Amino acid sequence: NRAFMALRELGVFEKVALVNIIVNKFDTLEVPNQEWKVKAKNRVSQEFSALVNSLKQHQLGKGWFGLSKKKQFEIHVLPFSIGNDFSYTRFIHSWDERPTNEFIQVLKETTPYR
């Protein structure tokens, strides 16, 4: 939350269109891709609920008479792993480019300046 407060004080959230919360895990060999995505999102909502709630509160801009208007930025939780079979020597046995490609695709789709 300190990072959130510092970014808020600097006015960063008024200048962004997207906040990505990246969840990295390397030992996903036994977990199906969809299950891993659900687990990652659940972990963020459970263990980082203060951050997520702070972001959501700041996400809505204020209109006339303090009424909420459209979202100032989107919030995405992105499960990310470059492979799922690592050895203790930090060697990737099964490289997986899909999460990297998905991450880049989200950035392309949600960045207003293409």
PDB file of N, CA, C and O in Angstrom, residues 17 58-61 69-75:
ATOM      1  N   ALA A  17      -4.151   4.424 -18.061  1.00  0.00           N
ATOM      2  CA  ALA A  17      -5.388   3.819 -18.535  1.00  0.00           C
ATOM      3  C   ALA A  17      -5.565   2.407 -18.001  1.00  0.00           C
ATOM      4  O   ALA A  17      -6.643   1.843 -18.065  1.00  0.00           O
ATOM      5  N   HIS A  58     -10.052   4.494  -5.971  1.00  0.00           N
ATOM      6  CA  HIS A  58      -9.435   5.582  -6.734  1.00  0.00           C
ATOM      7  C   HIS A  58      -9.773   5.488  -8.220  1.00  0.00           C
ATOM      8  O   HIS A  58      -9.597   6.445  -8.962  1.00  0.00           O
ATOM      9  N   GLN A  59     -10.272   4.340  -8.636  1.00  0.00           N
ATOM     10  CA  GLN A  59     -10.541   4.071 -10.041  1.00  0.00           C
ATOM     11  C   GLN A  59     -11.659   4.947 -10.596  1.00  0.00           C
ATOM     12  O   GLN A  59     -11.612   5.371 -11.744  1.00  0.00           O
ATOM     13  N   LEU A  60     -12.669   5.224  -9.791  1.00  0.00           N
ATOM     14  CA  LEU A  60     -13.806   6.007 -10.265  1.00  0.00           C
ATOM     15  C   LEU A  60     -13.551   7.486 -10.037  1.00  0.00           C
ATOM     16  O   LEU A  60     -13.278   7.915  -8.925  1.00  0.00           O
ATOM     17  N   GLY A  61     -13.642   8.241 -11.096  1.00  0.00           N
ATOM     18  CA  GLY A  61     -13.490   9.687 -10.977  1.00  0.00           C
ATOM     19  C   GLY A  61     -14.751  10.282 -10.370  1.00  0.00           C
ATOM     20  O   GLY A  61     -15.804   9.657 -10.334  1.00  0.00           O
ATOM     21  N   LYS A  69     -18.367   8.958 -11.945  1.00  0.00           N
ATOM     22  CA  LYS A  69     -18.461   8.937 -13.395  1.00  0.00           C
ATOM     23  C   LYS A  69     -17.689   7.731 -13.901  1.00  0.00           C
ATOM     24  O   LYS A  69     -17.468   6.794 -13.151  1.00  0.00           O
ATOM     25  N   LYS A  70     -17.257   7.741 -15.137  1.00  0.00           N
ATOM     26  CA  LYS A  70     -16.613   6.548 -15.705  1.00  0.00           C
ATOM     27  C   LYS A  70     -15.290   6.222 -15.013  1.00  0.00           C
ATOM     28  O   LYS A  70     -14.680   7.066 -14.360  1.00  0.00           O
ATOM     29  N   LYS A  71     -14.869   4.998 -15.200  1.00  0.00           N
ATOM     30  CA  LYS A  71     -13.621   4.533 -14.603  1.00  0.00           C
ATOM     31  C   LYS A  71     -12.442   5.279 -15.233  1.00  0.00           C
ATOM     32  O   LYS A  71     -12.383   5.438 -16.443  1.00  0.00           O
ATOM     33  N   GLN A  72     -11.522   5.723 -14.386  1.00  0.00           N
ATOM     34  CA  GLN A  72     -10.342   6.416 -14.882  1.00  0.00           C
ATOM     35  C   GLN A  72      -9.327   5.438 -15.469  1.00  0.00           C
ATOM     36  O   GLN A  72      -8.563   5.795 -16.344  1.00  0.00           O
ATOM     37  N   PHE A  73      -9.302   4.218 -14.955  1.00  0.00           N
ATOM     38  CA  PHE A  73      -8.380   3.207 -15.461  1.00  0.00           C
ATOM     39  C   PHE A  73      -8.976   1.840 -15.204  1.00  0.00           C
ATOM     40  O   PHE A  73      -9.871   1.678 -14.394  1.00  0.00           O
ATOM     41  N   GLU A  74      -8.483   0.862 -15.944  1.00  0.00           N
ATOM     42  CA  GLU A  74      -8.906  -0.524 -15.753  1.00  0.00           C
ATOM     43  C   GLU A  74      -7.912  -1.221 -14.835  1.00  0.00           C
ATOM     44  O   GLU A  74      -6.743  -0.847 -14.771  1.00  0.00           O
ATOM     45  N   ILE A  75      -8.385  -2.248 -14.151  1.00  0.00           N
ATOM     46  CA  ILE A  75      -7.528  -3.064 -13.298  1.00  0.00           C
ATOM     47  C   ILE A  75      -7.570  -4.493 -13.829  1.00  0.00           C
ATOM     48  O   ILE A  75      -8.652  -5.054 -14.005  1.00  0.00           O
TER      49      ILE A  75
END
